[in-house]
PDB file of C-alpha atoms and ligand atoms in Angstrom:
ATOM      1  CA  MET A  15     126.100  99.086  90.493  1.00  0.00           C
ATOM      2  CA  SER A  16     122.076  99.002  89.719  1.00  0.00           C
ATOM      3  CA  ILE A  17     120.200  97.858  92.813  1.00  0.00           C
ATOM      4  CA  THR A  18     116.380  96.406  92.064  1.00  0.00           C
ATOM      5  CA  SER A  19     113.908  95.448  94.812  1.00  0.00           C
ATOM      6  CA  VAL A  20     111.359  92.602  93.230  1.00  0.00           C
ATOM      7  CA  ILE A  21     107.916  92.959  94.866  1.00  0.00           C
ATOM      8  CA  ASN A  22     104.259  92.332  94.812  1.00  0.00           C
ATOM      9  CA  TYR A  23     101.882  92.274  97.630  1.00  0.00           C
ATOM     10  CA  LYS A  24     100.912  89.042  96.684  1.00  0.00           C
ATOM     11  CA  GLY A  25     102.481  86.057  97.485  1.00  0.00           C
ATOM     12  CA  GLY A  26     103.088  83.027  94.647  1.00  0.00           C
ATOM     13  CA  VAL A  27     103.398  85.148  92.004  1.00  0.00           C
ATOM     14  CA  GLY A  28     107.001  84.417  90.856  1.00  0.00           C
ATOM     15  CA  LYS A  29     108.863  87.445  91.808  1.00  0.00           C
ATOM     16  CA  THR A  30     111.560  84.464  93.571  1.00  0.00           C
ATOM     17  CA  THR A  31     111.645  82.282  90.421  1.00  0.00           C
ATOM     18  CA  VAL A  32     111.316  85.754  88.430  1.00  0.00           C
ATOM     19  CA  THR A  33     114.820  87.010  91.065  1.00  0.00           C
ATOM     20  CA  ALA A  34     116.528  83.413  90.363  1.00  0.00           C
ATOM     21  CA  ASN A  35     116.627  83.499  86.326  1.00  0.00           C
ATOM     22  CA  LEU A  36     117.218  87.671  86.017  1.00  0.00           C
ATOM     23  CA  GLY A  37     120.537  86.554  88.473  1.00  0.00           C
ATOM     24  CA  ALA A  38     121.713  83.951  86.989  1.00  0.00           C
ATOM     25  CA  GLU A  39     120.776  85.132  83.180  1.00  0.00           C
ATOM     26  CA  LEU A  40     122.639  87.902  83.616  1.00  0.00           C
ATOM     27  CA  ALA A  41     125.947  86.647  85.521  1.00  0.00           C
ATOM     28  CA  ALA A  42     125.907  84.129  82.450  1.00  0.00           C
ATOM     29  CA  ARG A  43     126.113  86.746  80.029  1.00  0.00           C
ATOM     30  CA  GLY A  44     129.487  87.896  82.538  1.00  0.00           C
ATOM     31  CA  ARG A  45     127.783  89.886  84.991  1.00  0.00           C
ATOM     32  CA  ARG A  46     128.508  89.884  88.443  1.00  0.00           C
ATOM     33  CA  VAL A  47     125.229  89.957  90.008  1.00  0.00           C
ATOM     34  CA  LEU A  48     123.821  89.515  94.092  1.00  0.00           C
ATOM     35  CA  LEU A  49     120.712  88.407  94.880  1.00  0.00           C
ATOM     36  CA  ILE A  50     118.928  89.335  98.540  1.00  0.00           C
ATOM     37  CA  ASP A  51     117.148  87.091 100.098  1.00  0.00           C
ATOM     38  CA  LEU A  52     114.646  89.273 102.479  1.00  0.00           C
ATOM     39  CA  ASP A  53     111.839  87.436 102.536  1.00  0.00           C
ATOM     40  CA  PRO A  54     111.694  84.820 105.405  1.00  0.00           C
ATOM     41  CA  GLN A  55     110.214  82.236 103.435  1.00  0.00           C
ATOM     42  CA  ALA A  56     113.398  82.130 101.815  1.00  0.00           C
ATOM     43  CA  SER A  57     112.466  80.660  98.751  1.00  0.00           C
ATOM     44  CA  LEU A  58     115.237  81.928  97.285  1.00  0.00           C
ATOM     45  CA  THR A  59     117.829  80.969  99.501  1.00  0.00           C
ATOM     46  CA  PHE A  60     116.137  77.390  99.668  1.00  0.00           C
ATOM     47  CA  SER A  61     116.437  76.904  95.885  1.00  0.00           C
ATOM     48  CA  PHE A  62     120.705  77.124  95.857  1.00  0.00           C
ATOM     49  CA  TYR A  63     120.654  75.079  99.537  1.00  0.00           C
ATOM     50  CA  PRO A  64     119.026  72.407 100.060  1.00  0.00           C
ATOM     51  CA  ALA A  65     116.863  72.743 103.361  1.00  0.00           C
ATOM     52  CA  ASP A  66     119.647  70.834 105.831  1.00  0.00           C
ATOM     53  CA  GLU A  67     122.663  72.591 104.659  1.00  0.00           C
ATOM     54  CA  TRP A  68     120.755  75.657 105.307  1.00  0.00           C
ATOM     55  CA  GLU A  69     120.674  74.131 109.235  1.00  0.00           C
ATOM     56  CA  LYS A  70     123.637  73.573 109.481  1.00  0.00           C
ATOM     57  CA  ASP A  71     126.071  75.373 107.815  1.00  0.00           C
ATOM     58  CA  LEU A  72     124.215  79.229 107.480  1.00  0.00           C
ATOM     59  CA  ALA A  73     121.183  79.460 110.010  1.00  0.00           C
ATOM     60  CA  TYR A  74     123.205  80.348 113.274  1.00  0.00           C
ATOM     61  CA  GLU A  75     125.517  82.698 111.686  1.00  0.00           C
ATOM     62  CA  LYS A  76     125.378  83.297 107.523  1.00  0.00           C
ATOM     63  CA  THR A  77     121.639  84.423 106.772  1.00  0.00           C
ATOM     64  CA  ILE A  78     120.395  88.530 106.780  1.00  0.00           C
ATOM     65  CA  LEU A  79     119.142  87.483 109.603  1.00  0.00           C
ATOM     66  CA  GLN A  80     122.640  88.009 112.028  1.00  0.00           C
ATOM     67  CA  TRP A  81     123.333  91.195 109.473  1.00  0.00           C
ATOM     68  CA  TYR A  82     119.569  92.939 110.961  1.00  0.00           C
ATOM     69  CA  GLY A  83     120.112  92.140 114.373  1.00  0.00           C
ATOM     70  CA  SER A  84     123.627  94.421 113.951  1.00  0.00           C
ATOM     71  CA  VAL A  85     121.744  96.968 112.702  1.00  0.00           C
ATOM     72  CA  LEU A  86     119.775  96.955 115.797  1.00  0.00           C
ATOM     73  CA  SER A  87     121.799  96.505 118.477  1.00  0.00           C
ATOM     74  CA  ASP A  88     123.838  99.549 120.117  1.00  0.00           C
ATOM     75  CA  GLU A  89     127.284  98.448 118.651  1.00  0.00           C
ATOM     76  CA  PRO A  90     127.416 100.388 115.104  1.00  0.00           C
ATOM     77  CA  THR A  91     125.744  98.503 112.583  1.00  0.00           C
ATOM     78  CA  GLY A  92     128.304  95.663 110.901  1.00  0.00           C
ATOM     79  CA  PRO A  93     129.391  94.943 107.501  1.00  0.00           C
ATOM     80  CA  LEU A  94     127.433  92.892 105.523  1.00  0.00           C
ATOM     81  CA  HIS A  95     129.821  91.470 103.095  1.00  0.00           C
ATOM     82  CA  PRO A  96     130.702  88.531 105.244  1.00  0.00           C
ATOM     83  CA  TYR A  97     127.375  87.340 104.414  1.00  0.00           C
ATOM     84  CA  VAL A  98     127.745  86.843 100.935  1.00  0.00           C
ATOM     85  CA  LEU A  99     127.899  83.087  99.601  1.00  0.00           C
ATOM     86  CA  THR A 100     127.978  82.176  96.107  1.00  0.00           C
ATOM     87  CA  PRO A 101     126.246  79.270  95.643  1.00  0.00           C
ATOM     88  CA  GLU A 102     128.368  76.259  93.756  1.00  0.00           C
ATOM     89  CA  PRO A 103     126.307  74.409  91.437  1.00  0.00           C
ATOM     90  CA  ALA A 104     124.994  77.568  90.014  1.00  0.00           C
ATOM     91  CA  ASN A 105     128.366  79.381  89.338  1.00  0.00           C
ATOM     92  CA  ALA A 106     129.641  76.380  87.883  1.00  0.00           C
ATOM     93  CA  LEU A 107     128.117  76.899  85.051  1.00  0.00           C
ATOM     94  CA  LEU A 108     129.070  80.817  84.689  1.00  0.00           C
ATOM     95  CA  PRO A 109     131.623  81.761  82.156  1.00  0.00           C
ATOM     96  CA  GLU A 110     134.145  83.623  83.027  1.00  0.00           C
ATOM     97  CA  GLY A 111     134.197  86.881  84.913  1.00  0.00           C
ATOM     98  CA  GLY A 112     130.081  86.016  85.759  1.00  0.00           C
ATOM     99  CA  ARG A 113     129.102  85.731  89.086  1.00  0.00           C
ATOM    100  CA  LEU A 114     126.002  84.790  90.708  1.00  0.00           C
ATOM    101  CA  ASP A 115     126.359  85.394  95.408  1.00  0.00           C
ATOM    102  CA  LEU A 116     123.267  85.537  96.950  1.00  0.00           C
ATOM    103  CA  VAL A 117     122.546  86.957 100.642  1.00  0.00           C
ATOM    104  CA  ALA A 118     120.303  83.993 102.924  1.00  0.00           C
ATOM    105  CA  SER A 119     117.477  84.665 104.418  1.00  0.00           C
ATOM    106  CA  HIS A 120     116.014  82.935 107.487  1.00  0.00           C
ATOM    107  CA  LEU A 121     112.685  82.342 109.015  1.00  0.00           C
ATOM    108  CA  GLY A 122     113.505  84.385 111.850  1.00  0.00           C
ATOM    109  CA  LEU A 123     113.878  87.379 109.629  1.00  0.00           C
ATOM    110  CA  VAL A 124     109.796  88.047 111.007  1.00  0.00           C
ATOM    111  CA  ASP A 125     110.588  88.715 114.306  1.00  0.00           C
ATOM    112  CA  VAL A 126     113.458  91.436 113.681  1.00  0.00           C
ATOM    113  CA  ASP A 127     110.973  93.000 111.465  1.00  0.00           C
ATOM    114  CA  LEU A 128     108.793  93.516 114.643  1.00  0.00           C
ATOM    115  CA  ASP A 129     111.414  94.645 116.461  1.00  0.00           C
ATOM    116  CA  ILE A 130     113.207  96.826 114.446  1.00  0.00           C
ATOM    117  CA  ALA A 131     108.983  98.781 113.654  1.00  0.00           C
ATOM    118  CA  ALA A 132     109.127  98.811 117.108  1.00  0.00           C
ATOM    119  CA  ALA A 133     112.271 100.536 117.504  1.00  0.00           C
ATOM    120  CA  LEU A 134     110.325 103.380 115.457  1.00  0.00           C
ATOM    121  CA  GLY A 135     107.476 103.477 118.048  1.00  0.00           C
ATOM    122  CA  GLY A 136     105.143 101.150 116.715  1.00  0.00           C
ATOM    123  CA  SER A 137     103.793 100.367 113.555  1.00  0.00           C
ATOM    124  CA  ARG A 138     102.984 103.480 112.351  1.00  0.00           C
ATOM    125  CA  PHE A 139     106.512 104.320 111.574  1.00  0.00           C
ATOM    126  CA  GLN A 140     106.206 107.695 113.681  1.00  0.00           C
ATOM    127  CA  HIS A 141     108.469 110.393 111.765  1.00  0.00           C
ATOM    128  CA  GLY A 142     110.262 112.115 114.795  1.00  0.00           C
ATOM    129  CA  SER A 143     112.257 108.768 115.959  1.00  0.00           C
ATOM    130  CA  PRO A 144     115.463 109.664 115.718  1.00  0.00           C
ATOM    131  CA  HIS A 145     115.957 106.058 114.361  1.00  0.00           C
ATOM    132  CA  PHE A 146     113.812 106.569 111.313  1.00  0.00           C
ATOM    133  CA  LEU A 147     116.447 107.207 108.672  1.00  0.00           C
ATOM    134  CA  PRO A 148     119.615 105.429 110.133  1.00  0.00           C
ATOM    135  CA  LEU A 149     117.130 102.643 110.291  1.00  0.00           C
ATOM    136  CA  HIS A 150     115.453 103.239 107.195  1.00  0.00           C
ATOM    137  CA  ARG A 151     119.068 103.301 105.180  1.00  0.00           C
ATOM    138  CA  ALA A 152     120.411 100.383 107.003  1.00  0.00           C
ATOM    139  CA  LEU A 153     120.850  98.894 103.745  1.00  0.00           C
ATOM    140  CA  ALA A 154     121.714 101.093 101.225  1.00  0.00           C
ATOM    141  CA  ASP A 155     124.283 102.500 103.641  1.00  0.00           C
ATOM    142  CA  ALA A 156     125.785  98.733 103.580  1.00  0.00           C
ATOM    143  CA  LEU A 157     125.353  98.379 100.271  1.00  0.00           C
ATOM    144  CA  ALA A 158     127.706 101.569  99.668  1.00  0.00           C
ATOM    145  CA  ALA A 159     131.016  99.549 101.002  1.00  0.00           C
ATOM    146  CA  GLU A 160     133.479  99.331  98.990  1.00  0.00           C
ATOM    147  CA  GLU A 161     133.143  95.519  98.964  1.00  0.00           C
ATOM    148  CA  PHE A 162     129.853  95.706  96.886  1.00  0.00           C
ATOM    149  CA  ALA A 163     131.387  98.317  94.378  1.00  0.00           C
ATOM    150  CA  GLY A 164     132.042  95.172  92.303  1.00  0.00           C
ATOM    151  CA  TYR A 165     128.743  93.898  91.286  1.00  0.00           C
ATOM    152  CA  ASP A 166     126.957  94.954  88.326  1.00  0.00           C
ATOM    153  CA  ASP A 167     123.608  94.220  89.356  1.00  0.00           C
ATOM    154  CA  VAL A 168     121.803  93.524  92.648  1.00  0.00           C
ATOM    155  CA  LEU A 169     118.170  92.163  92.975  1.00  0.00           C
ATOM    156  CA  ILE A 170     116.703  92.245  96.351  1.00  0.00           C
ATOM    157  CA  ASP A 171     113.426  89.262  96.510  1.00  0.00           C
ATOM    158  CA  CYS A 172     111.069  91.443  99.054  1.00  0.00           C
ATOM    159  CA  ALA A 173     108.672  89.727 100.960  1.00  0.00           C
ATOM    160  CA  PRO A 174     104.678  89.821 100.065  1.00  0.00           C
ATOM    161  CA  ASN A 175     104.237  92.886 102.267  1.00  0.00           C
ATOM    162  CA  PHE A 176     105.556  96.151 103.366  1.00  0.00           C
ATOM    163  CA  THR A 177     106.805  96.470 106.721  1.00  0.00           C
ATOM    164  CA  MET A 178     110.102  97.591 107.925  1.00  0.00           C
ATOM    165  CA  VAL A 179     113.188  94.890 106.534  1.00  0.00           C
ATOM    166  CA  THR A 180     110.594  95.288 103.045  1.00  0.00           C
ATOM    167  CA  ARG A 181     110.635  99.024 103.043  1.00  0.00           C
ATOM    168  CA  THR A 182     114.931  98.814 103.491  1.00  0.00           C
ATOM    169  CA  GLY A 183     114.783  97.041 100.528  1.00  0.00           C
ATOM    170  CA  ILE A 184     112.850  99.526  98.404  1.00  0.00           C
ATOM    171  CA  VAL A 185     114.874 102.683 100.128  1.00  0.00           C
ATOM    172  CA  ALA A 186     117.880 101.195  98.548  1.00  0.00           C
ATOM    173  CA  SER A 187     116.836 100.149  95.463  1.00  0.00           C
ATOM    174  CA  GLU A 188     116.753 102.734  92.590  1.00  0.00           C
ATOM    175  CA  HIS A 189     114.319 100.458  90.374  1.00  0.00           C
ATOM    176  CA  ILE A 190     111.224  98.261  91.056  1.00  0.00           C
ATOM    177  CA  LEU A 191     110.172  95.224  89.035  1.00  0.00           C
ATOM    178  CA  THR A 192     106.574  93.373  89.935  1.00  0.00           C
ATOM    179  CA  PRO A 193     106.040  90.013  88.561  1.00  0.00           C
ATOM    180  CA  ALA A 194     102.302  88.949  88.702  1.00  0.00           C
ATOM    181  CA  ARG A 195      99.966  86.342  87.467  1.00  0.00           C
ATOM    182  CA  PRO A 196      97.842  87.136  85.165  1.00  0.00           C
ATOM    183  CA  ASP A 197      95.249  87.086  87.580  1.00  0.00           C
ATOM    184  CA  TYR A 198      92.332  89.276  89.660  1.00  0.00           C
ATOM    185  CA  LEU A 199      94.294  89.847  92.722  1.00  0.00           C
ATOM    186  CA  SER A 200      97.437  89.900  91.615  1.00  0.00           C
ATOM    187  CA  THR A 201      97.013  92.251  89.415  1.00  0.00           C
ATOM    188  CA  LEU A 202      94.699  94.283  92.256  1.00  0.00           C
ATOM    189  CA  GLY A 203      97.823  94.099  94.616  1.00  0.00           C
ATOM    190  CA  ILE A 204      99.975  96.315  91.944  1.00  0.00           C
ATOM    191  CA  ASP A 205      98.165  99.539  92.608  1.00  0.00           C
ATOM    192  CA  TYR A 206      97.883  99.500  96.157  1.00  0.00           C
ATOM    193  CA  LEU A 207     101.613  98.788  96.340  1.00  0.00           C
ATOM    194  CA  ARG A 208     102.406 102.015  94.172  1.00  0.00           C
ATOM    195  CA  SER A 209     100.317 103.871  96.685  1.00  0.00           C
ATOM    196  CA  LYS A 210     102.750 102.188  99.421  1.00  0.00           C
ATOM    197  CA  VAL A 211     105.649 102.695  97.849  1.00  0.00           C
ATOM    198  CA  SER A 212     104.788 106.707  97.181  1.00  0.00           C
ATOM    199  CA  GLU A 213     103.501 107.277 100.781  1.00  0.00           C
ATOM    200  CA  LEU A 214     107.338 105.522 101.708  1.00  0.00           C
ATOM    201  CA  VAL A 215     109.261 107.624  99.656  1.00  0.00           C
ATOM    202  CA  ARG A 216     107.363 111.338 100.290  1.00  0.00           C
ATOM    203  CA  ASP A 217     107.968 110.137 104.299  1.00  0.00           C
ATOM    204  CA  PHE A 218     111.290 109.312 103.453  1.00  0.00           C
ATOM    205  CA  ASN A 219     112.382 112.325 101.514  1.00  0.00           C
ATOM    206  CA  ARG A 220     110.438 114.216 104.494  1.00  0.00           C
ATOM    207  CA  VAL A 221     113.046 113.616 106.567  1.00  0.00           C
ATOM    208  CA  ALA A 222     115.737 112.754 104.565  1.00  0.00           C
ATOM    209  CA  ALA A 223     116.122 116.312 103.159  1.00  0.00           C
ATOM    210  CA  PRO A 224     117.719 118.376 102.968  1.00  0.00           C
ATOM    211  CA  GLY A 225     120.200 115.077 102.319  1.00  0.00           C
ATOM    212  CA  PRO A 226     119.993 112.308  99.905  1.00  0.00           C
ATOM    213  CA  THR A 227     116.238 111.579  98.684  1.00  0.00           C
ATOM    214  CA  ILE A 228     115.076 108.647  97.283  1.00  0.00           C
ATOM    215  CA  ASP A 229     113.020 108.402  93.789  1.00  0.00           C
ATOM    216  CA  PRO A 230     113.074 104.556  92.706  1.00  0.00           C
ATOM    217  CA  GLN A 231     111.435 103.766  89.364  1.00  0.00           C
ATOM    218  CA  TYR A 232     109.361 101.458  88.084  1.00  0.00           C
ATOM    219  CA  LEU A 233     110.727  98.977  85.750  1.00  0.00           C
ATOM    220  CA  GLY A 234     107.129  97.638  84.997  1.00  0.00           C
ATOM    221  CA  VAL A 235     104.642  94.487  85.612  1.00  0.00           C
ATOM    222  CA  VAL A 236     106.424  91.041  84.438  1.00  0.00           C
ATOM    223  CA  PHE A 237     103.117  88.697  83.882  1.00  0.00           C
ATOM    224  CA  THR A 238     104.600  85.039  84.999  1.00  0.00           C
ATOM    225  CA  MET A 239     102.859  81.746  84.555  1.00  0.00           C
ATOM    226  CA  ILE A 240     100.928  82.000  81.498  1.00  0.00           C
ATOM    227  CA  GLN A 241      98.723  79.787  80.717  1.00  0.00           C
ATOM    228  CA  TYR A 242      98.941  79.163  76.201  1.00  0.00           C
ATOM    229  CA  ALA A 243      96.537  77.793  74.508  1.00  0.00           C
ATOM    230  CA  ALA A 244      96.610  77.120  70.507  1.00  0.00           C
ATOM    231  CA  GLY A 245      99.642  79.464  70.087  1.00  0.00           C
ATOM    232  CA  GLY A 246      98.414  82.312  72.588  1.00  0.00           C
ATOM    233  CA  PRO A 247      98.197  82.792  76.051  1.00  0.00           C
ATOM    234  CA  ILE A 248      94.571  81.494  77.180  1.00  0.00           C
ATOM    235  CA  ASN A 249      91.722  84.302  76.846  1.00  0.00           C
ATOM    236  CA  ALA A 250      91.466  84.990  80.651  1.00  0.00           C
ATOM    237  CA  SER A 251      95.671  85.640  81.025  1.00  0.00           C
ATOM    238  CA  ARG A 252      94.564  88.676  78.161  1.00  0.00           C
ATOM    239  CA  ASN A 253      91.942  90.469  80.334  1.00  0.00           C
ATOM    240  CA  TYR A 254      94.262  90.815  83.501  1.00  0.00           C
ATOM    241  CA  MET A 255      97.117  92.072  81.291  1.00  0.00           C
ATOM    242  CA  LYS A 256      94.848  94.622  79.762  1.00  0.00           C
ATOM    243  CA  PHE A 257      93.575  95.438  83.488  1.00  0.00           C
ATOM    244  CA  THR A 258      96.942  96.737  84.003  1.00  0.00           C
ATOM    245  CA  ASP A 259      97.466  99.053  81.091  1.00  0.00           C
ATOM    246  CA  SER A 260      94.422 101.000  82.590  1.00  0.00           C
ATOM    247  CA  LEU A 261      96.780 101.027  85.544  1.00  0.00           C
ATOM    248  CA  GLU A 262      99.446 102.832  83.743  1.00  0.00           C
ATOM    249  CA  VAL A 263     102.198 100.825  85.263  1.00  0.00           C
ATOM    250  CA  PRO A 264     105.262 100.360  82.674  1.00  0.00           C
ATOM    251  CA  VAL A 265     104.036  96.253  81.577  1.00  0.00           C
ATOM    252  CA  PHE A 266     107.127  93.954  80.337  1.00  0.00           C
ATOM    253  CA  ARG A 267     106.931  92.803  76.631  1.00  0.00           C
ATOM    254  CA  GLN A 268     108.707  89.922  77.599  1.00  0.00           C
ATOM    255  CA  THR A 269     106.240  87.481  79.545  1.00  0.00           C
ATOM    256  CA  VAL A 270     107.110  83.886  81.400  1.00  0.00           C
ATOM    257  CA  ARG A 271     105.388  80.843  80.434  1.00  0.00           C
ATOM    258  CA  GLU A 272     103.785  78.276  82.627  1.00  0.00           C
ATOM    259  CA  ASN A 273     106.018  75.230  82.771  1.00  0.00           C
ATOM    260  CA  LYS A 274     105.512  73.270  86.108  1.00  0.00           C
ATOM    261  CA  THR A 275     108.455  70.326  84.799  1.00  0.00           C
ATOM    262  CA  LEU A 276     111.533  73.152  85.084  1.00  0.00           C
ATOM    263  CA  PHE A 277     110.360  75.171  87.578  1.00  0.00           C
ATOM    264  CA  GLY A 278     109.086  72.782  90.084  1.00  0.00           C
ATOM    265  CA  THR A 279     112.402  70.898  89.880  1.00  0.00           C
ATOM    266  CA  ALA A 280     114.753  73.931  89.652  1.00  0.00           C
ATOM    267  CA  GLY A 281     115.034  73.820  93.170  1.00  0.00           C
ATOM    268  CA  GLU A 282     115.779  70.073  94.041  1.00  0.00           C
ATOM    269  CA  ARG A 283     118.948  70.947  91.108  1.00  0.00           C
ATOM    270  CA  ARG A 284     119.710  73.823  92.900  1.00  0.00           C
ATOM    271  CA  LEU A 285     119.911  75.656  89.201  1.00  0.00           C
ATOM    272  CA  PRO A 286     117.530  78.412  87.984  1.00  0.00           C
ATOM    273  CA  ALA A 287     115.696  77.351  85.183  1.00  0.00           C
ATOM    274  CA  VAL A 288     117.469  79.137  82.671  1.00  0.00           C
ATOM    275  CA  LEU A 289     121.016  77.711  83.612  1.00  0.00           C
ATOM    276  CA  VAL A 290     119.095  73.512  83.515  1.00  0.00           C
ATOM    277  CA  PRO A 291     121.423  72.580  80.276  1.00  0.00           C
ATOM    278  CA  ASN A 292     119.141  70.660  77.474  1.00  0.00           C
ATOM    279  CA  ALA A 293     115.662  72.120  79.293  1.00  0.00           C
ATOM    280  CA  ASN A 294     112.430  73.233  77.024  1.00  0.00           C
ATOM    281  CA  GLU A 295     113.862  76.041  74.885  1.00  0.00           C
ATOM    282  CA  THR A 296     110.963  78.147  74.345  1.00  0.00           C
ATOM    283  CA  VAL A 297     110.663  79.079  78.138  1.00  0.00           C
ATOM    284  CA  GLN A 298     114.380  79.567  78.624  1.00  0.00           C
ATOM    285  CA  HIS A 299     113.921  81.640  75.367  1.00  0.00           C
ATOM    286  CA  GLU A 300     111.734  84.250  77.102  1.00  0.00           C
ATOM    287  CA  LEU A 301     114.012  84.041  80.346  1.00  0.00           C
ATOM    288  CA  ARG A 302     117.239  84.847  78.900  1.00  0.00           C
ATOM    289  CA  GLN A 303     114.868  87.847  76.440  1.00  0.00           C
ATOM    290  CA  LEU A 304     113.259  89.041  79.290  1.00  0.00           C
ATOM    291  CA  ALA A 305     116.830  90.154  80.684  1.00  0.00           C
ATOM    292  CA  SER A 306     117.425  91.433  77.848  1.00  0.00           C
ATOM    293  CA  GLU A 307     114.587  93.849  78.619  1.00  0.00           C
ATOM    294  CA  PHE A 308     115.574  93.958  81.981  1.00  0.00           C
ATOM    295  CA  LEU A 309     118.872  95.259  81.176  1.00  0.00           C
ATOM    296  CA  ALA A 310     117.124  97.553  78.745  1.00  0.00           C
ATOM    297  CA  ARG A 311     114.415  99.427  80.804  1.00  0.00           C
ATOM    298  CA  THR A 312     117.833 100.210  83.754  1.00  0.00           C
ATOM    299  CA  ARG A 313     119.292 101.893  81.198  1.00  0.00           C
ATOM    300  CA  LEU A 314     116.473 104.266  80.360  1.00  0.00           C
TER     301      LEU A 314
HETATM  302  N1  ADP B 426     106.116  79.738  85.456  1.00  0.00           N
HETATM  303  C1  ADP B 426     106.100  79.276  85.818  1.00  0.00           C
HETATM  304  N2  ADP B 426     105.369  78.280  85.432  1.00  0.00           N
HETATM  305  C2  ADP B 426     105.523  76.908  86.070  1.00  0.00           C
HETATM  306  N3  ADP B 426     105.448  77.251  88.101  1.00  0.00           N
HETATM  307  C3  ADP B 426     106.239  78.556  88.460  1.00  0.00           C
HETATM  308  C4  ADP B 426     106.365  79.480  86.985  1.00  0.00           C
HETATM  309  N4  ADP B 426     106.784  81.196  88.105  1.00  0.00           N
HETATM  310  C5  ADP B 426     106.942  80.037  90.016  1.00  0.00           C
HETATM  311  N5  ADP B 426     106.809  78.411  89.318  1.00  0.00           N
HETATM  312  C6  ADP B 426     106.217  78.125  90.751  1.00  0.00           C
HETATM  313  O1  ADP B 426     105.351  78.944  91.472  1.00  0.00           O
HETATM  314  C7  ADP B 426     105.603  78.686  92.548  1.00  0.00           C
HETATM  315  C8  ADP B 426     105.471  80.532  93.405  1.00  0.00           C
HETATM  316  O2  ADP B 426     106.460  80.920  92.320  1.00  0.00           O
HETATM  317  P1  ADP B 426     107.481  81.974  93.248  1.00  0.00           P
HETATM  318  O3  ADP B 426     108.817  82.341  92.772  1.00  0.00           O
HETATM  319  O4  ADP B 426     108.055  81.240  94.654  1.00  0.00           O
HETATM  320  O5  ADP B 426     106.923  82.986  93.737  1.00  0.00           O
HETATM  321  P2  ADP B 426     106.543  84.071  94.505  1.00  0.00           P
HETATM  322  O6  ADP B 426     108.378  84.511  95.142  1.00  0.00           O
HETATM  323  O7  ADP B 426     106.191  85.116  94.526  1.00  0.00           O
HETATM  324  O8  ADP B 426     105.989  84.145  95.582  1.00  0.00           O
HETATM  325  C9  ADP B 426     106.790  78.044  92.977  1.00  0.00           C
HETATM  326  O9  ADP B 426     106.649  77.140  93.247  1.00  0.00           O
HETATM  327  C10 ADP B 426     107.694  78.296  91.216  1.00  0.00           C
HETATM  328  O10 ADP B 426     108.420  77.010  91.548  1.00  0.00           O
HETATM  329 MG1   MG B 427     109.014  83.872  97.245  1.00  0.00          MG
END
């Protein structure tokens, strides 16, 4: 099982879209995929469940909020597998063996984040706290349960911040994937993200040793929402993609172009763009290539 956090400090860069489509394409190849929505904005969740259905069927007992509640309670942390959902329209299109599951998010996750930070003695995450290791490892430990052993890929859609819930996602991950738009602010966030991840890894490993330590690997930056003119990406995009080269982070060869029609309606259809029948071939081809490159990079 390979676990990947999808993260950028900037919102609106395509994190959720990349998570959903990468997961969907891997599942369309017959793999068993688990998506985990750790963003309180819950866009990934709402890509598969309409808001009214979420409110009626999921909000009160079937989201990651309730599970993090158990992490914070005095009782032993509850298992995560009872929160796994199998969204219908998407799974109906998958071949034999393919599976696209989801752990849904909740807007109340913001408060949990504050509560976990408080349990650690405030926003500075005091390393001396006896709760430091178990809280940081909560998601990693939950995913180690045998109920998850059958998944090939776990993709975690992180919020654009570095609060406690995001930290549990990174600690659980062997890989980090960073979608970015080719613009100034999105590319700036990449460097900051790297320094925050390094800091987390150093702090965590100092407390964890001689027990298991972590070493998440950067799979790379995926450029999304690329605007094309006359056959190639517009000049402004090219410049920012080059800027990323100077940061010395790996960059995916495959990019995803802007297509408001296809990506904008994916949520209403409850299908990631790559699964939409008879949709724009060029875009779907890019998404498939992205999945191939992802698999190649996770195997490096
Ligand atoms: N390649 C694309 N072309 C056009 N619109 C896109 C593309 N990728 C994402 N979007 C749209 O941009 C918005 C932000 O994307 P999203 O994946 O939710 O970003 P994030 O998770 O980083 O906040 C959404 O409305 C989404 O539908
Ligand atoms: Mg998002």
